[in-house]
Short mmCIF file of C-alpha atoms in Angstrom, two decimals:
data_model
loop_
_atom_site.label_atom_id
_atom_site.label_comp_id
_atom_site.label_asym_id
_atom_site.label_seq_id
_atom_site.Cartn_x
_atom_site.Cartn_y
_atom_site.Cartn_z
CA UNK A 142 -19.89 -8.10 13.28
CA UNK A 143 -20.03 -9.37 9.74
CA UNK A 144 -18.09 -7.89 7.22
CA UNK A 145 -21.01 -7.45 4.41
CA UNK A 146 -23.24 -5.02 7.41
CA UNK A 147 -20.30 -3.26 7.55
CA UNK A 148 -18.46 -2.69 4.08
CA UNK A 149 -20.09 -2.56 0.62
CA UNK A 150 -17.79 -4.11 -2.86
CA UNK A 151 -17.98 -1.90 -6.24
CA UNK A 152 -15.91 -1.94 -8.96
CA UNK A 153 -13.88 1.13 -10.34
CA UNK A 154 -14.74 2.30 -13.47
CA UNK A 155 -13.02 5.12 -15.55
CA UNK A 156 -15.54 7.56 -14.69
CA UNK A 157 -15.48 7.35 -11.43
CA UNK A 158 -12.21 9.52 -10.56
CA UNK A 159 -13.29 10.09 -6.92
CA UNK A 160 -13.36 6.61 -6.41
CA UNK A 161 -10.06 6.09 -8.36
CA UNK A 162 -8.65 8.62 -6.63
CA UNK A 163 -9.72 7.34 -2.99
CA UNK A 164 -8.39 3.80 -3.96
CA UNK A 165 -5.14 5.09 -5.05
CA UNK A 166 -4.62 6.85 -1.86
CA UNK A 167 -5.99 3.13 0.18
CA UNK A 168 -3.36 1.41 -1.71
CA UNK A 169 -0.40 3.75 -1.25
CA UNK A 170 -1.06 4.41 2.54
CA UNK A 171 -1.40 0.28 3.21
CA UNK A 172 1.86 -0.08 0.71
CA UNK A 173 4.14 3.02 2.32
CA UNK A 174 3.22 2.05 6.24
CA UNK A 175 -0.20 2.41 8.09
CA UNK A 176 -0.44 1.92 12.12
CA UNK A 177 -3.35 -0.61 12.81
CA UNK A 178 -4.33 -0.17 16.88
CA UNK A 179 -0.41 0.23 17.71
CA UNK A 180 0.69 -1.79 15.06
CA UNK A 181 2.63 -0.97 12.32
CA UNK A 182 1.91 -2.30 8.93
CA UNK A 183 3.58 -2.18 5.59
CA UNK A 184 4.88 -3.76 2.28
CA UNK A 185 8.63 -5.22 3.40
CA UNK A 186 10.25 -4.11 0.06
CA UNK A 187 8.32 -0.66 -0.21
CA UNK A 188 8.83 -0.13 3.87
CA UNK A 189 13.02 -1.44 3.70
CA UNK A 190 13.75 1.68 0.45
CA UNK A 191 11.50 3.75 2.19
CA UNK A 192 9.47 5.38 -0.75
CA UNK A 193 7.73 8.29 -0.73
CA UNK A 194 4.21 8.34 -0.28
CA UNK A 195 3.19 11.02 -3.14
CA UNK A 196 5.53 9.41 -5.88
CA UNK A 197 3.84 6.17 -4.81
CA UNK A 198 0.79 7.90 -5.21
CA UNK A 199 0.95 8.81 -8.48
CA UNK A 200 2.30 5.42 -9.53
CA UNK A 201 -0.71 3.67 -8.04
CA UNK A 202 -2.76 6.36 -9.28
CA UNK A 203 -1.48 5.45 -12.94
CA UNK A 204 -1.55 1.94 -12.57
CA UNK A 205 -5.52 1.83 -12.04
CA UNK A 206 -6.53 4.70 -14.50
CA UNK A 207 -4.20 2.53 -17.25
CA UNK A 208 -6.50 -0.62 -16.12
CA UNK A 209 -9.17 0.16 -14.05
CA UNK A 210 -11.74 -0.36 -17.78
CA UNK A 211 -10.85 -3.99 -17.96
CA UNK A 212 -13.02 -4.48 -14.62
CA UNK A 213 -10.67 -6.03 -12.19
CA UNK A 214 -10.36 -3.51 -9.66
CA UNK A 215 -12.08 -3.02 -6.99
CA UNK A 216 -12.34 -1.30 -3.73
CA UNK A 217 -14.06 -2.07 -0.08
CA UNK A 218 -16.10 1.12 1.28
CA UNK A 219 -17.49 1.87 4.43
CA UNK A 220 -20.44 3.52 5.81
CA UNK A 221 -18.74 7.24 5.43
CA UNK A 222 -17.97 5.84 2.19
CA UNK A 223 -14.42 6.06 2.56
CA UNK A 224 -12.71 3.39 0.59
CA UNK A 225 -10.63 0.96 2.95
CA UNK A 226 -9.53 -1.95 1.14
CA UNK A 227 -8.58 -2.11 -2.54
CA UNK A 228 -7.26 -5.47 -4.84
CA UNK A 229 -6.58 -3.71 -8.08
CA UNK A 230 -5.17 -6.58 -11.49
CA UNK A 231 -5.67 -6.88 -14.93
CA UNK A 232 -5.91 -9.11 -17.99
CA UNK A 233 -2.78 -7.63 -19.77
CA UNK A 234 0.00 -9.37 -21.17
CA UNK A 235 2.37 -9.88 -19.27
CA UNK A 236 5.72 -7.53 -20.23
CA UNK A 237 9.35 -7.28 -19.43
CA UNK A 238 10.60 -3.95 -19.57
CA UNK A 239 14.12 -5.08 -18.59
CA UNK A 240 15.35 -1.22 -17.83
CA UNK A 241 15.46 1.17 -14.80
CA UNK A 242 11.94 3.42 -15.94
CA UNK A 243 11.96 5.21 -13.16
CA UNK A 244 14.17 8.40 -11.77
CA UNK A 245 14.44 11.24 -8.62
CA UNK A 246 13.19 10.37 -5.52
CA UNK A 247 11.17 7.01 -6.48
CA UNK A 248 14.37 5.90 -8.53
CA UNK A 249 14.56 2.88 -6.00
CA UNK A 250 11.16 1.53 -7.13
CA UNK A 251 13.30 0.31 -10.25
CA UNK A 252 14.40 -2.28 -7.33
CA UNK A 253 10.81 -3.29 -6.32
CA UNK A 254 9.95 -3.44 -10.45
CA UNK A 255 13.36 -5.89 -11.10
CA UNK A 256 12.48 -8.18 -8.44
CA UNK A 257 8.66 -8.46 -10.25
CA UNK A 258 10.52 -8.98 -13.26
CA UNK A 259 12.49 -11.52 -12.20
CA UNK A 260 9.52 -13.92 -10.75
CA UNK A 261 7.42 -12.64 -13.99
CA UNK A 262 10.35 -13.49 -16.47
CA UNK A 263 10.98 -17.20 -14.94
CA UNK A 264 7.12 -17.67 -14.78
CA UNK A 265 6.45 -16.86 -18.68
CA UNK A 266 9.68 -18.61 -20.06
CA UNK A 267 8.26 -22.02 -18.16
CA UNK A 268 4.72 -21.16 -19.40
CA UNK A 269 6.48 -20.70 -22.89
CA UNK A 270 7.94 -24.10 -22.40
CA UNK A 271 5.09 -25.79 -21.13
CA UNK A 272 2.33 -24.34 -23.89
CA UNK A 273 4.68 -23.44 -26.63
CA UNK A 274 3.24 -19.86 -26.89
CA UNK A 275 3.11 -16.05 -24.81
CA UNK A 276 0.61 -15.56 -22.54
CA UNK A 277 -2.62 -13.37 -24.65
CA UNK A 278 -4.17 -10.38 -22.99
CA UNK A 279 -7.69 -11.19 -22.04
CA UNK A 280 -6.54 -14.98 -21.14
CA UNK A 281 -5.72 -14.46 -17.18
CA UNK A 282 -5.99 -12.29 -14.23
CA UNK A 283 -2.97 -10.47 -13.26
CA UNK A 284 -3.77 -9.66 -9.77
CA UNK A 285 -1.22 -6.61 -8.69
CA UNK A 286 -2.20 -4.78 -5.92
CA UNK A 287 -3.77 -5.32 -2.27
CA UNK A 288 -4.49 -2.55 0.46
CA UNK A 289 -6.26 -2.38 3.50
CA UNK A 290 -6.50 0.94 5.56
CA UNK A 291 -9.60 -0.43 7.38
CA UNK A 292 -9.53 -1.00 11.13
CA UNK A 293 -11.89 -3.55 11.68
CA UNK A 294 -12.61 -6.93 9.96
CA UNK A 295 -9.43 -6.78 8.08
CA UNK A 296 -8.98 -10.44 6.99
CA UNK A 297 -13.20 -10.22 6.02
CA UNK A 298 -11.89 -7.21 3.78
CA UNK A 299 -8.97 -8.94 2.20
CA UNK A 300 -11.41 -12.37 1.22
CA UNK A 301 -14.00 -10.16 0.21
CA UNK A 302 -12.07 -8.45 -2.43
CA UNK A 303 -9.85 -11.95 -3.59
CA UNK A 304 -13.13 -13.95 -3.76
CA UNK A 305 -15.41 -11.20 -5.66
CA UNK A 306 -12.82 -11.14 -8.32
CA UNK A 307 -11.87 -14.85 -8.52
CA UNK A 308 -15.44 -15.42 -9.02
CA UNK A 309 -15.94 -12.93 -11.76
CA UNK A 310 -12.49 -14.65 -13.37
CA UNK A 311 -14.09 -17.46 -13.33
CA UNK A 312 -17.36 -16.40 -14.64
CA UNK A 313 -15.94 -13.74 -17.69
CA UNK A 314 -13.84 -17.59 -19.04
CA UNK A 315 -10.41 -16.37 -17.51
CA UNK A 316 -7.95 -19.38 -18.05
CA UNK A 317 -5.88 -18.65 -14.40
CA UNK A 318 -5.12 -16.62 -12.17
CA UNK A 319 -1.44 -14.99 -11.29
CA UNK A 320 0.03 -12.87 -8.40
CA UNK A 321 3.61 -11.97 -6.99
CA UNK A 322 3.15 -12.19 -3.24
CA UNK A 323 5.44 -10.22 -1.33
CA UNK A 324 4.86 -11.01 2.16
CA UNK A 325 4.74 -14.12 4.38
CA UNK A 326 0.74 -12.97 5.05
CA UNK A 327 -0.31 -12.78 1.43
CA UNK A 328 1.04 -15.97 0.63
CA UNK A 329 -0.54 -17.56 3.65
CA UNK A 330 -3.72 -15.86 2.91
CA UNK A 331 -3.99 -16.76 -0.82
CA UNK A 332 -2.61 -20.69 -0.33
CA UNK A 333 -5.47 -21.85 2.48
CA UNK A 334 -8.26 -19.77 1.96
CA UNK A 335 -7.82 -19.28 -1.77
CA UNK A 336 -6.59 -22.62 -3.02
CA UNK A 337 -3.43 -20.17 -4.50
CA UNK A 338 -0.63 -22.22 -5.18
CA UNK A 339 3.18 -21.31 -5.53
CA UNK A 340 3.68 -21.55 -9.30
CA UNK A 341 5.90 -25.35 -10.29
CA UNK A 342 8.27 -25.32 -13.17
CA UNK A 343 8.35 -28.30 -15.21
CA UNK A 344 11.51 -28.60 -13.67
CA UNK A 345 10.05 -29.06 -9.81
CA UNK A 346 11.02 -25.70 -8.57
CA UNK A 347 9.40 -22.58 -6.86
CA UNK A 348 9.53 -19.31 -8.35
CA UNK A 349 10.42 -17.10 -5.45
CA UNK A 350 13.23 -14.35 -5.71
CA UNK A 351 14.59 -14.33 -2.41
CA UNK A 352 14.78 -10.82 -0.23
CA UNK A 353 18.37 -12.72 1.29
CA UNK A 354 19.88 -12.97 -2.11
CA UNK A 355 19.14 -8.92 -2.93
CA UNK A 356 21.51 -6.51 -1.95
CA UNK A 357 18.75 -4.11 -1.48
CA UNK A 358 16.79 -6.20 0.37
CA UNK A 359 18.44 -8.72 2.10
CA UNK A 360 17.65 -7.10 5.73
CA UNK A 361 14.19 -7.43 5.82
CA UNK A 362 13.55 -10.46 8.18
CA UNK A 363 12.12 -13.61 7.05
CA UNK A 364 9.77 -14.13 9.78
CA UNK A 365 7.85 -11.06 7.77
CA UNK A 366 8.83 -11.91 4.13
CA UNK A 367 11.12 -14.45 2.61
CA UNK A 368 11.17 -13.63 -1.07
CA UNK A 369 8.55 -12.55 -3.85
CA UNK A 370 6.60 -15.60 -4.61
CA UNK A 371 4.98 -16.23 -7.79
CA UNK A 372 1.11 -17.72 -6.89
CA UNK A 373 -1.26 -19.30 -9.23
CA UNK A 374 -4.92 -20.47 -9.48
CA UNK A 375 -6.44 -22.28 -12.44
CA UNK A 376 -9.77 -22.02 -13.37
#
């Protein structure tokens, strides 16, 4: 069965709330832990502090309302039309908030948000270095979030989404694109099907913040995620 019989590709748009709504919901289930035919299936950091789906929710919620006009998210439906897959970026600047921002029960997100900030913080101060200047909103896509609910054709799904919006990256003049990978699969996914690289220094190195080093995080096994991975694509 071929993926484009099955699932149709549109992108979210500000009036669209339903469809906001639906993807927000996609993207927190696949985040918080989904069972796929006896399988279960989550995001190692958001699975090992166990976060609660309805804070996550709203978070996701916010994120794509905040950036869903810049036209970089978008969302796989099926034939119920029932969104099942989501990749959801933007063309921001990059920021460093530096600070715990949130509190309650989602307080432990702040750990999720530091180790972002540490892959996002070594990434722009080498960019810095190697250009001399901050990144400018509008120059590259920030590619955030990636969910699949959907049973069937799963890896279709997840190309689907990654090569609609490279291509429209590529054809709006986007400079690169940019994504912290927090699993083993993303990576993999993203490096050979994607051309996705792990981001150099100037210096030689990878930017990964490794789960082992994290006192939060250190259990989760590697076999399912080393570290958060900075990946990058120029276009």
């Amino acid at each position: 069965m071929q993926t484009e019989t099955t699932y149709t590709y549109q992108l979210l748009s500000s009036d669209n709330t339903q469809l906001i709504e639906q993807s927000a919901a996609c993207l927190a289930k696949s985040f918080i832990g989904i069972d796929i035919n006896g399988r279960w299936i989550q995001e190692p950091m958001v699975g090992m502090l166990d976060l609660p789906y309805e804070d996550f929710y709203e978070f996701t919620k916010e994120y794509l309302e905040g950036v869903v006009d810049q036209g970089y998210c978008m969302a796989a439906v099926d034939g119920e039309q029932d969104v099942v897959g989501v990749l959801a970026g933007d063309t921001s600047a990059p920021e460093i908030i530096g600070e715990d921002v949130f509190e309650g029960d989602f307080k432990d997100m702040n750990v999720i948000l530091h180790v972002l900030e540490d892959v996002d913080k070594r990434f722009l101060a080498d960019f810095h270095k190697r250009h001399g200047r901050e990144i400018e909103d509008g120059e590259a896509l920030h590619l955030f979030m990636l969910g699949v609910t959907a049973l069937e054709d799963r890896k279709e799904v997840i190309h689907e989404l990654l090569g609609q919006l490279i291509a429209k990256a590529e054809n709006d003049g986007l400079s690169f694109i940019y994504s912290e990978a927090t699993n083993n699969k993303s990576t993999h996914i993203s490096k050979k099907y994607h051309q996705f690289e792990h981001y150099q220094t100037v210096d030689g190195s990878s930017v990964i913040h490794y789960y082992k080093d994290n006192d939060r995080l250190h259990d989760i096994p590697e076999s399912v995620a080393e570290g958060t991975a900075l990946l990058y694509k120029k276009l």
